[in-house]
Coordinates of C-alpha atoms in Angstrom, one line a residue:
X1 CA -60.9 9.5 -71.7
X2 CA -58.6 12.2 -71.0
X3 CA -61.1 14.5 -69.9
X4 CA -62.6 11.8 -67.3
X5 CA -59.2 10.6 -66.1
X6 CA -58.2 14.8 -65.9
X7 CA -61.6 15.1 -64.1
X8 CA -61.1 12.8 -61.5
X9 CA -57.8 14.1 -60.5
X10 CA -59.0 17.2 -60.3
X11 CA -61.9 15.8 -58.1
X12 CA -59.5 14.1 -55.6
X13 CA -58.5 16.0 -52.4
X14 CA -55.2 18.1 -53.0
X15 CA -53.0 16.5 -50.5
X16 CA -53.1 13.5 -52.9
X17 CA -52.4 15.3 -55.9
X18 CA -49.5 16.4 -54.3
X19 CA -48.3 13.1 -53.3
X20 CA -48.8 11.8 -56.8
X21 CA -47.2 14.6 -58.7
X22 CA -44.3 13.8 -56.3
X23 CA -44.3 10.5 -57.0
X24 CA -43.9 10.7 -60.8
X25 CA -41.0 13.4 -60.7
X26 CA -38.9 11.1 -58.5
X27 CA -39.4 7.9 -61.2
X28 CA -38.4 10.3 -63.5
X29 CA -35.2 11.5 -61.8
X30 CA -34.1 7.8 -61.1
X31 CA -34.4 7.0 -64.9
X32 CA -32.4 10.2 -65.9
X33 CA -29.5 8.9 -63.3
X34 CA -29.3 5.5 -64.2
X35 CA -29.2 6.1 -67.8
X36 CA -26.3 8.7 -67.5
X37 CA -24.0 6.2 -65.4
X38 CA -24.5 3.4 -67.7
X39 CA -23.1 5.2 -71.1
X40 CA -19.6 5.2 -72.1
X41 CA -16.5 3.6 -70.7
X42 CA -16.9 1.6 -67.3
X43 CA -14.9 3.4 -64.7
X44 CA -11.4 1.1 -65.3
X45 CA -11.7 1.4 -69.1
X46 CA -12.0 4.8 -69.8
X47 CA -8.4 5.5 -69.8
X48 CA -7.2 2.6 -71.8
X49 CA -7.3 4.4 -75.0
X50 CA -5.3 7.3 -73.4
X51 CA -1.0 7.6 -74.4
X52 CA 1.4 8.5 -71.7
X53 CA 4.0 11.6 -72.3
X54 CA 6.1 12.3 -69.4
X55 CA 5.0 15.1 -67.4
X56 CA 1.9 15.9 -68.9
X57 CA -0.8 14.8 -67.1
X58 CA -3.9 12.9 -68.9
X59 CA -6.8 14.7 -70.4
X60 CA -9.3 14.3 -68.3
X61 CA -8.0 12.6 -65.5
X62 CA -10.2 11.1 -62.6
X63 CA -10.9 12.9 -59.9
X64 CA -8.4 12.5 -56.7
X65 CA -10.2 11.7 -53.6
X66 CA -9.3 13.8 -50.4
X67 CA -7.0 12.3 -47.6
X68 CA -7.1 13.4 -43.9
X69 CA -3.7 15.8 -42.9
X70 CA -2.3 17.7 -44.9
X71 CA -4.1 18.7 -48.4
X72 CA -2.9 15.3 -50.5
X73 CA -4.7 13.9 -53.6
X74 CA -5.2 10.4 -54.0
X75 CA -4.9 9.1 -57.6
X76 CA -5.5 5.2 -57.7
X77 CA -3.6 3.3 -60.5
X78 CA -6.7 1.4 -60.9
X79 CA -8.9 4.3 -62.0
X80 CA -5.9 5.0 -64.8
X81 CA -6.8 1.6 -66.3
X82 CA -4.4 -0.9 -64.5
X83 CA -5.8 -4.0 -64.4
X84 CA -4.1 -5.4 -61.1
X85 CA -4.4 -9.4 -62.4
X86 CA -0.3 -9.7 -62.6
X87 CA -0.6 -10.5 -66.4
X88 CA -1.6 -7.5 -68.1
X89 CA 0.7 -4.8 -69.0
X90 CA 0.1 -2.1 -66.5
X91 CA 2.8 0.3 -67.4
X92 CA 1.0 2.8 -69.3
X93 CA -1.9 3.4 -66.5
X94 CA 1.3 3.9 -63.8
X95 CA 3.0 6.4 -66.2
X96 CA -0.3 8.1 -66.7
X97 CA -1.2 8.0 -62.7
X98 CA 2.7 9.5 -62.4
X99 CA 1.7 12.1 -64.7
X100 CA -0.9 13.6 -63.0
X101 CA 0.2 13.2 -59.7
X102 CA 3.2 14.8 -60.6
X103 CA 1.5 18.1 -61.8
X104 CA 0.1 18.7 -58.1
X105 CA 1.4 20.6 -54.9
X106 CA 0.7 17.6 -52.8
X107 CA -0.2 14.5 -54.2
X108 CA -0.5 10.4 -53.5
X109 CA 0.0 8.1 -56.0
X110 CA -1.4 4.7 -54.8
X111 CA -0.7 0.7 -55.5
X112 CA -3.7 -0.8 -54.4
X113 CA -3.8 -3.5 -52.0
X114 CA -5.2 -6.8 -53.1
X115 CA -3.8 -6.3 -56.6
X116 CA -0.9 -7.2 -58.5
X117 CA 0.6 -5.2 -61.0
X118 CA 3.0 -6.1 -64.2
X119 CA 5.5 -3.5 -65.6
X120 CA 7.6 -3.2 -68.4
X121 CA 11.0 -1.3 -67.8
X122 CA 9.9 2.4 -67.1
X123 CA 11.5 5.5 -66.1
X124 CA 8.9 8.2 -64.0
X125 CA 10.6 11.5 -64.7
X126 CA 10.7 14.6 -62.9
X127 CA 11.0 17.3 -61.8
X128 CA 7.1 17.3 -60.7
X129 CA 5.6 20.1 -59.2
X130 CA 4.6 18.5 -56.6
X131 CA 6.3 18.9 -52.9
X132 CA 5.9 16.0 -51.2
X133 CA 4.7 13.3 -53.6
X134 CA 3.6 10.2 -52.2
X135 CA 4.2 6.3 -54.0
X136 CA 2.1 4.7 -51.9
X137 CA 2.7 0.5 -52.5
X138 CA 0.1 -1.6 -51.1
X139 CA -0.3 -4.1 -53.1
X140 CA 2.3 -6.2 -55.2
X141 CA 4.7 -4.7 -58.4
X142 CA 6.4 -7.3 -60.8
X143 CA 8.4 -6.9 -63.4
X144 CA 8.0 -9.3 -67.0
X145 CA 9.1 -12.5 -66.0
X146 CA 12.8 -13.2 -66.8
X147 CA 14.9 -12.4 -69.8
X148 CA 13.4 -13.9 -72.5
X149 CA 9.7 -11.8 -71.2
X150 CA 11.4 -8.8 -71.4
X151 CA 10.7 -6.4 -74.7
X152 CA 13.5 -6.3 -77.5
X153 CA 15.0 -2.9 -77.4
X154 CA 14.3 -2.2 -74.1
X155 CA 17.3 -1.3 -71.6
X156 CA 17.8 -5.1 -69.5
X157 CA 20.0 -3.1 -66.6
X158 CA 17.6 -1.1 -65.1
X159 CA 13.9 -2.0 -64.6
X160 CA 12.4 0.8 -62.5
X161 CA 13.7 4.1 -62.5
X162 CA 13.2 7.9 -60.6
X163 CA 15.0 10.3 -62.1
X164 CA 15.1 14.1 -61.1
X165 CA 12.8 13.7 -58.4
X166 CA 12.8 15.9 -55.3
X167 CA 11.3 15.4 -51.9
X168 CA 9.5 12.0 -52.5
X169 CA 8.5 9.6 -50.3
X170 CA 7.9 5.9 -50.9
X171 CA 6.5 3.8 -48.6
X172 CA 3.6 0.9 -48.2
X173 CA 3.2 -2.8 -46.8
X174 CA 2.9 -4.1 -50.2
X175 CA 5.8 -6.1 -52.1
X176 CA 8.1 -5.4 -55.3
X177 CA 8.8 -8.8 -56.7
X178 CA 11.9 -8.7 -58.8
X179 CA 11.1 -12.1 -60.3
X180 CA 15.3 -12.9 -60.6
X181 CA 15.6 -16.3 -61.1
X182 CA 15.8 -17.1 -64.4
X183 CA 18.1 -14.4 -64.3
X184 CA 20.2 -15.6 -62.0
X185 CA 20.5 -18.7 -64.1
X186 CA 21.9 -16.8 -67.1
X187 CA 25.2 -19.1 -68.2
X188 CA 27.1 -15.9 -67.6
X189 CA 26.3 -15.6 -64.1
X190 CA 29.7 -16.3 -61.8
X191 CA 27.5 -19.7 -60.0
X192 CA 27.2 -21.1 -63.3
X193 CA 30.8 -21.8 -64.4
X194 CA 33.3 -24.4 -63.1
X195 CA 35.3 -23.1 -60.3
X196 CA 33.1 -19.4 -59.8
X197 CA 33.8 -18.6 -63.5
X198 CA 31.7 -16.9 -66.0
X199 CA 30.2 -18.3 -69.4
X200 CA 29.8 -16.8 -72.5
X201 CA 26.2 -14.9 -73.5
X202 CA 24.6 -12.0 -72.6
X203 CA 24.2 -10.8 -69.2
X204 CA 22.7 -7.5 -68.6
X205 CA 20.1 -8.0 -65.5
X206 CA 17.8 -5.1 -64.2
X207 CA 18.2 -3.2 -60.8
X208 CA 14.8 -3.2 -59.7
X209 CA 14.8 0.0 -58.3
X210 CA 16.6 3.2 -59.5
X211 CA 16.9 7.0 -58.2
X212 CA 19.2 9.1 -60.0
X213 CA 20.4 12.5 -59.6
X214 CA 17.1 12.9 -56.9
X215 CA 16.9 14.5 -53.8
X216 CA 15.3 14.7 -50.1
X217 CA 14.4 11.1 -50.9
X218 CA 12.5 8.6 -48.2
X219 CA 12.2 4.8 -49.0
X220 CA 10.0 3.3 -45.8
X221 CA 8.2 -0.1 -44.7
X222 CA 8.4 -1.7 -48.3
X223 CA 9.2 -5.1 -49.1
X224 CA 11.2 -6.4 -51.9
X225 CA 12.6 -9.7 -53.1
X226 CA 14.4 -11.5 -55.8
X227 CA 15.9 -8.7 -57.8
X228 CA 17.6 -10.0 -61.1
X229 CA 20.3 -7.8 -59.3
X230 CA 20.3 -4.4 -57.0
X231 CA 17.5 -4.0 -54.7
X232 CA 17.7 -0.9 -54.4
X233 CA 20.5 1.8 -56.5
X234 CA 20.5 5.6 -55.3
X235 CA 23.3 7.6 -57.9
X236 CA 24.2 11.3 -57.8
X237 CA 21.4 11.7 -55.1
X238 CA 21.2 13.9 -51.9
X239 CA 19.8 13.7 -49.0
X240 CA 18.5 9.9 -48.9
X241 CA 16.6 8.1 -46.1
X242 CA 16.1 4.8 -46.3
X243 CA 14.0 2.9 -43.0
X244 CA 12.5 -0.5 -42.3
X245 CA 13.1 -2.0 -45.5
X246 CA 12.8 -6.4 -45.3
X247 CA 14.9 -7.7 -49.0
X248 CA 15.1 -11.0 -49.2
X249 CA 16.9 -13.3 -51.7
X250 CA 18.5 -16.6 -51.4
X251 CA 22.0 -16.8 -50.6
X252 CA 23.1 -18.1 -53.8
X253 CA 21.6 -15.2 -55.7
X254 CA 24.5 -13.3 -57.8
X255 CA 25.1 -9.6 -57.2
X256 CA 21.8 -9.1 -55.4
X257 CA 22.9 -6.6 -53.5
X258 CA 20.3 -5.0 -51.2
X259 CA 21.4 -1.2 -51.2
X260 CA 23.9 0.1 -52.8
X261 CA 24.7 4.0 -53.0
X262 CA 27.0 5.8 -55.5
X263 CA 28.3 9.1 -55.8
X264 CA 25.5 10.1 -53.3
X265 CA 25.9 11.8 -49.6
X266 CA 23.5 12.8 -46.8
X267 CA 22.4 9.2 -46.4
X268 CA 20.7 7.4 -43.4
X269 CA 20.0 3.6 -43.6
X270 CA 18.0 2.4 -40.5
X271 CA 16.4 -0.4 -38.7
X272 CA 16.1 -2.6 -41.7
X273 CA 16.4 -6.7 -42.3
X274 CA 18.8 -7.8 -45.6
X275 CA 19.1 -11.3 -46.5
X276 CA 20.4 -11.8 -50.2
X277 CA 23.2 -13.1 -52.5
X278 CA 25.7 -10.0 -52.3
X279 CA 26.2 -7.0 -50.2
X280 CA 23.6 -5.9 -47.9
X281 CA 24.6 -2.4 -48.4
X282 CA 27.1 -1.5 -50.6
X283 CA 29.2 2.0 -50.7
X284 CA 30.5 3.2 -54.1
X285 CA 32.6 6.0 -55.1
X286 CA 31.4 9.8 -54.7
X287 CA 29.9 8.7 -51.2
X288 CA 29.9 10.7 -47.8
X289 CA 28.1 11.5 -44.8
X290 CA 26.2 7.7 -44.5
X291 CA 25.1 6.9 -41.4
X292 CA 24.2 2.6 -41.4
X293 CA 22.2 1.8 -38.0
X294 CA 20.6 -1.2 -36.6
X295 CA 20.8 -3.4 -39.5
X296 CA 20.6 -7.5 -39.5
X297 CA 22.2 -8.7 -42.5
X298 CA 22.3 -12.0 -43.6
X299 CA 23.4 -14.5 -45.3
X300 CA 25.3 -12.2 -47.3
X301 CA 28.6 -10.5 -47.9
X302 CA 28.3 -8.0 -45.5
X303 CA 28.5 -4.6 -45.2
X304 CA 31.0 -3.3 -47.7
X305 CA 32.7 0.0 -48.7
X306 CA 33.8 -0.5 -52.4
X307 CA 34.5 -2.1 -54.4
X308 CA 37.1 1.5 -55.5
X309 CA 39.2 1.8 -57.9
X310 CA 38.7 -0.2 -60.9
X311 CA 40.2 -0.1 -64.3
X312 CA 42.6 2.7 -62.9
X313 CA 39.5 5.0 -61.7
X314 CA 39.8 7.7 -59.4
X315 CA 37.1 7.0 -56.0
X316 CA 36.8 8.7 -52.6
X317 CA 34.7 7.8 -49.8
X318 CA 34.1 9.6 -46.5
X319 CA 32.5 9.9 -43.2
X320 CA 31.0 6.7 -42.8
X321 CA 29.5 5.6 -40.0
X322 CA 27.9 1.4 -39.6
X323 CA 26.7 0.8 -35.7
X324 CA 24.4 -0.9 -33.6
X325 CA 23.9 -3.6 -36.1
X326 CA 24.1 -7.4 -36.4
X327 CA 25.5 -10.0 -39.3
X328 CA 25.4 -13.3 -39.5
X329 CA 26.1 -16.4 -41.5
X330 CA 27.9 -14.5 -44.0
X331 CA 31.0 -14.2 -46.2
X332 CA 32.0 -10.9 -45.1
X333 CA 31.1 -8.5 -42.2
X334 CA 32.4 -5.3 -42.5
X335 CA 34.8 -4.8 -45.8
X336 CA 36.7 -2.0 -47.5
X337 CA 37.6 -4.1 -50.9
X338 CA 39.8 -1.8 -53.3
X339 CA 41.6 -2.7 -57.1
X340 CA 45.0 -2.4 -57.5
X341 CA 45.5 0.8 -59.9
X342 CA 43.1 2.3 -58.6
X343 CA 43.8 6.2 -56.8
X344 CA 41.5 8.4 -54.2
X345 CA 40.9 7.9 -50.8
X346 CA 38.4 6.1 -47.7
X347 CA 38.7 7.6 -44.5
X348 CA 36.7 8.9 -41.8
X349 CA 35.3 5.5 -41.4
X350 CA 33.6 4.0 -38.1
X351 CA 32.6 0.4 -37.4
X352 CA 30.9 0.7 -34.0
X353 CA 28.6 -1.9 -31.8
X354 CA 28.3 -4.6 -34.4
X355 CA 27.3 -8.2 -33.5
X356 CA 29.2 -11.0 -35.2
X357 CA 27.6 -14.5 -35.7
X358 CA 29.3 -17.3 -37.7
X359 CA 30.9 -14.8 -40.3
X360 CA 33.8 -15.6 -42.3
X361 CA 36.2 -12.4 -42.3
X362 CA 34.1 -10.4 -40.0
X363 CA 36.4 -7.6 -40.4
X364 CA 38.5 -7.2 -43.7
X365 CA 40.3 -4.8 -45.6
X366 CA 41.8 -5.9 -49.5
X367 CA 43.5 -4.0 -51.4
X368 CA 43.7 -6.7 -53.9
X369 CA 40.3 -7.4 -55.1
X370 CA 40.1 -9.4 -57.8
X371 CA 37.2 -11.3 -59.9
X372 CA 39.8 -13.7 -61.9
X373 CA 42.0 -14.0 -59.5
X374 CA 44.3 -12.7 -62.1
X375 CA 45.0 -9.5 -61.8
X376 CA 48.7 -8.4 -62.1
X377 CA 50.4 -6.1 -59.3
X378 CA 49.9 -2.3 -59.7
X379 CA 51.8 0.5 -58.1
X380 CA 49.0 3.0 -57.0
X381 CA 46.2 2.5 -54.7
X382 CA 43.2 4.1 -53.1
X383 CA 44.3 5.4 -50.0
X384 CA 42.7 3.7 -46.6
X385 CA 43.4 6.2 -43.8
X386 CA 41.1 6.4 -40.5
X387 CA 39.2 3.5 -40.1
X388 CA 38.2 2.2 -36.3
X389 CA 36.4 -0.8 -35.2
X390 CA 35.0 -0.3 -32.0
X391 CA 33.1 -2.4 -29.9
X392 CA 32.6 -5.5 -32.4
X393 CA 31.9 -9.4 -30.5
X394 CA 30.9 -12.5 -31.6
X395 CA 32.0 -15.4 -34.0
X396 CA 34.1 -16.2 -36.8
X397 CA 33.4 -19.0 -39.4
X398 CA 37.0 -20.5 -38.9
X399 CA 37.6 -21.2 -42.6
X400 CA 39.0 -17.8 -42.9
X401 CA 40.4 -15.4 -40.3
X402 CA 38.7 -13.0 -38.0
X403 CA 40.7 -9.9 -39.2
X404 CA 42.5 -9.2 -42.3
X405 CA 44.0 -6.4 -43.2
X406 CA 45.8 -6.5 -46.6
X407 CA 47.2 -3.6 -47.8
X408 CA 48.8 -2.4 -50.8
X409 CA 52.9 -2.7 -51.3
X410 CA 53.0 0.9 -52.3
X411 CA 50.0 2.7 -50.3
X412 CA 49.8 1.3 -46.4
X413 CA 46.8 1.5 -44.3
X414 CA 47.2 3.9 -41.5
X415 CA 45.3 5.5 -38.7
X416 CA 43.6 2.0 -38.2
X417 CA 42.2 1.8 -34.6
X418 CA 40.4 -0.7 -32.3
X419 CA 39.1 -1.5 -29.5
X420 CA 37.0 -3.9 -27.6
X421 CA 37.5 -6.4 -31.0
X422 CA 36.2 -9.9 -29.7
X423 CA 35.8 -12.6 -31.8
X424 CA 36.0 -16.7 -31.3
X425 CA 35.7 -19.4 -33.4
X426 CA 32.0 -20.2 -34.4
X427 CA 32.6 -24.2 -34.0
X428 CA 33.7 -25.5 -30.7
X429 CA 37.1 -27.1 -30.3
X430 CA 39.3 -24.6 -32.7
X431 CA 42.2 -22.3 -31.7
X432 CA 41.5 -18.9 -32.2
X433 CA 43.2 -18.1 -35.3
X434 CA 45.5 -15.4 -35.8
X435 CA 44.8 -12.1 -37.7
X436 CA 46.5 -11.3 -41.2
X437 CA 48.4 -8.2 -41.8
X438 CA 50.6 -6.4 -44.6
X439 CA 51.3 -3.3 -44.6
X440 CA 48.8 -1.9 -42.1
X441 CA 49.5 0.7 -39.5
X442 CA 47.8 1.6 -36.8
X443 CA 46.7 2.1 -32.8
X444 CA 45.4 -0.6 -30.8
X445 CA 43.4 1.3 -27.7
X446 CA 42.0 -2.0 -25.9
X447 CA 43.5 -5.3 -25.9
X448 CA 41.6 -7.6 -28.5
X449 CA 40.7 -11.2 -29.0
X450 CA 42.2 -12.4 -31.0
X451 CA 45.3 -10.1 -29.9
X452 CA 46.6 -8.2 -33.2
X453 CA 50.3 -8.4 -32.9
X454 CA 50.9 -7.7 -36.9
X455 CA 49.6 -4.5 -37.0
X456 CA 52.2 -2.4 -37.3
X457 CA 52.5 1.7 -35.4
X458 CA 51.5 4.7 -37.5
X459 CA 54.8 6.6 -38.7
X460 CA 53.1 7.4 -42.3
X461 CA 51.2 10.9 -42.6
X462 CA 48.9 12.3 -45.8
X463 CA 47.4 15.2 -46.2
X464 CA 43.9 13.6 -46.7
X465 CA 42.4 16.8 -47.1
X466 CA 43.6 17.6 -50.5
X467 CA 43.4 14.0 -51.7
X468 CA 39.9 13.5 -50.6
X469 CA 38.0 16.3 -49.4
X470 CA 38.2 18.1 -53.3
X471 CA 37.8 15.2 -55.0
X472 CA 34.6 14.3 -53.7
X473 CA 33.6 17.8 -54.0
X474 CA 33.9 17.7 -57.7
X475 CA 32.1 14.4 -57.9
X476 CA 28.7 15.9 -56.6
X477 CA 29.0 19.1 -58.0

């Protein structure tokens, strides 16, 4: 039979033995193909079985796929292993992703819109090779779902953290979900006791995310909500940009402060909304050269420098500039708060072009910030020398004045300055009240409303140089 069917072919014209022979070899090729993609791991499994160690990327890791611009990889969290269903743990294919992406010149490491991801409390170290790495969030992060979802042994104060990192930038429309309520309903939480007063228990709550000791740092277009406390927490970093964030938290949230910056300098916070339970950006010690512009804040407690000084600590704060911004239906507006004990300095500070609606203290200084309400009376004091409010209008919630400026007994204000102050009662029919102050010096360049008779003329001088300028220069060093 061979012979015959061999025969025949070899009778038939050879333009169709070349078809057939064509025919045959391309069957064969699709077999080959098909059988070498449908062995092993699927393409989201294959990593599953792989362990994270910091800084050493995954063995093999997928291929990144090439962006336009510059020469970035792509590494998707997705072909690490993360699931992306919001329930399974995804921390080790984000470690792993880090990992990798972190080993390359230029590399994006990318959240994938349509997903959500879980993770556990993780820290992605550095320093990475890379020189502008990329977090790309697209789709949604979440952290385990309140304290009693979080792993035994596993740090409850900080939940993601970037430490030692240089030069990155994240960015995205997606969302970090901090998932806070159940631990803002921890009986220790200051809501949850009669009178504002605190229960026994534990209380440790995460800040969602951390940078520490990190540089040439950009934080753009993201938004997050419902931190179990801080938003966002930059310490011992330089060089920090920070631009159209959205946070968003309900008014009642505890210590939910949206930004808050410590022993960090170089710092620009722009044209971003902050609605939450706390400050919308709050100034520690170690801080200088911040520039705050066009933010709407609230409800909240404003803007704040501070709080300095506590338990007898040692805290400088200069060059800080807050303008063009707006902040309503809030506790506070602008606010230096300071312990008594405390020592250091704030000066060098400018309030300038704010906008003022139905805000209770809309421009405060205390000296005597207390939790308990009772604190004893100290003799030292951070220092509060060359603050200026300049151009700020609007209304005051008339349960509390629009200006207060309480200083300490031993340590007066001075070099205070304003100008164009305006501010009226927020409900129609009340007087405008009068401001509060004690112990506060300074120059009034433009008559203000309300006027601020108490303030008294400058006649104290300190050589802010030595007290502040070195300090702060031994803090970042």
């Amino acid at each position: 039979m061979f012979s015959l069917k061999l025969k025949f072919k070899l009778s038939m014209p050879f333009h169709r033995v070349l078809v057939l022979l064509f025919f045959i070899f391309s069957c064969l090729y699709f077999v080959t193909i098909q059988t070498k993609h449908h062995h092993g791991y699927p393409e989201h499994e294959q990593f599953h079985h792989l362990v994270s160690h910091v800084s050493v990327p995954p063995s093999p890791a997928p291929e990144a796929a090439a962006v336009a611009g510059p020469r970035y990889s792509v590494f998707n969290v997705l072909d690490f292993g993360a699931t992306g269903d919001g329930v399974a743990d995804d921390t080790q294919a984000f470690k792993l992703t880090w990992d990798t992406a972190c080993e390359l010149e230029s590399a994006v490491l990318l959240v994938p819109d349509g997903y959500s991801f879980m993770l556990q409390s993780t820290i992605f170290a550095g320093p990475c090779k890379t020189v502008g790495l990329v977090f790309q969030i697209d789709g949604t992060i979440m952290p385990p779902n309140g304290p009693d979802s979080w792993p035994r042994n596993t740090s409850k104060r900080q939940w993601l953290v970037f430490y030692r990192v240089n030069g990155m930038l994240m960015q995205g429309g997606g969302l970090v979900d901090g998932k806070g309520e159940k631990w803002w309903n921890l009986p220790c939480k200051p809501h949850k006791g009669i009178n504002g007063t605190t229960m026994p228990g534990p209380c440790d709550s995460p800040v969602a995310i951390r940078f520490f000791m990190s540089s040439n740092l950009t934080v753009k277009g993201l938004k997050i909500k419902n931190s179990p406390q801080f938003h966002f927490r930059f310490d011992a970093c330089h060089g920090v940009r920070v631009e159209s964030l959205t946070i968003k938290t309900p008014a009642q949230s505890p210590n939910t402060d949206g930004i808050h910056i410590e022993n960090t300098n170089n710092v620009q916070i722009y044209n971003s909304f902050i609605s939450n339970g706390d400050d919308c950006v709050s100034i520690g010690a170690g801080c200088y050269d911040v520039d705050i512009t066009n933010i709407t804040c609230g409800p909240s407690h404003g803007i704040s420098i501070g709080s300095l000084g506590v338990n007898h600590s040692r805290a400088c704060v200069s060059n800080i500039t807050v303008s063009e911004s707006v902040i309503q239906h809030s506790d506070n507006g602008v606010r230096i708060k300071t312990w008594q004990g405390g020592s250091g300095c704030v000066s060098k500070v400018e309030f300038r072009n704010i906008s003022m609606e139905a805000v209770r203290n809309p421009i405060i200084i205390d000296q005597y910030y207390c939790l308990t309400k009772n604190c004893s009376n100290q003799t030292s004091a951070v220092v509060i020398n060359d603050i200026s409010y300049v151009n700020i209008k609007g209304s005051y919630d008339v349960r509390s004045p629009p200006m207060s400026f309480a200083c300490s007994d031993s340590t007066p204000c001075i070099n205070l300055t304003l100008a164009q102050v305006e501010l009226q009662p927020a409900t129609r029919g009340h007087v405008v009240a009068n401001p509060y102050c004690w112990n506060a010096h300074g120059t009034i360049l433009a008559q203000t409303i309300p006027p601020v008779y108490c303030l008294e003329e400058t006649n104290v001088t300190i050589d802010n140089t030595n007290l502040c300028g070195q300090v702060l220069k031994q803090i970042i060093m």
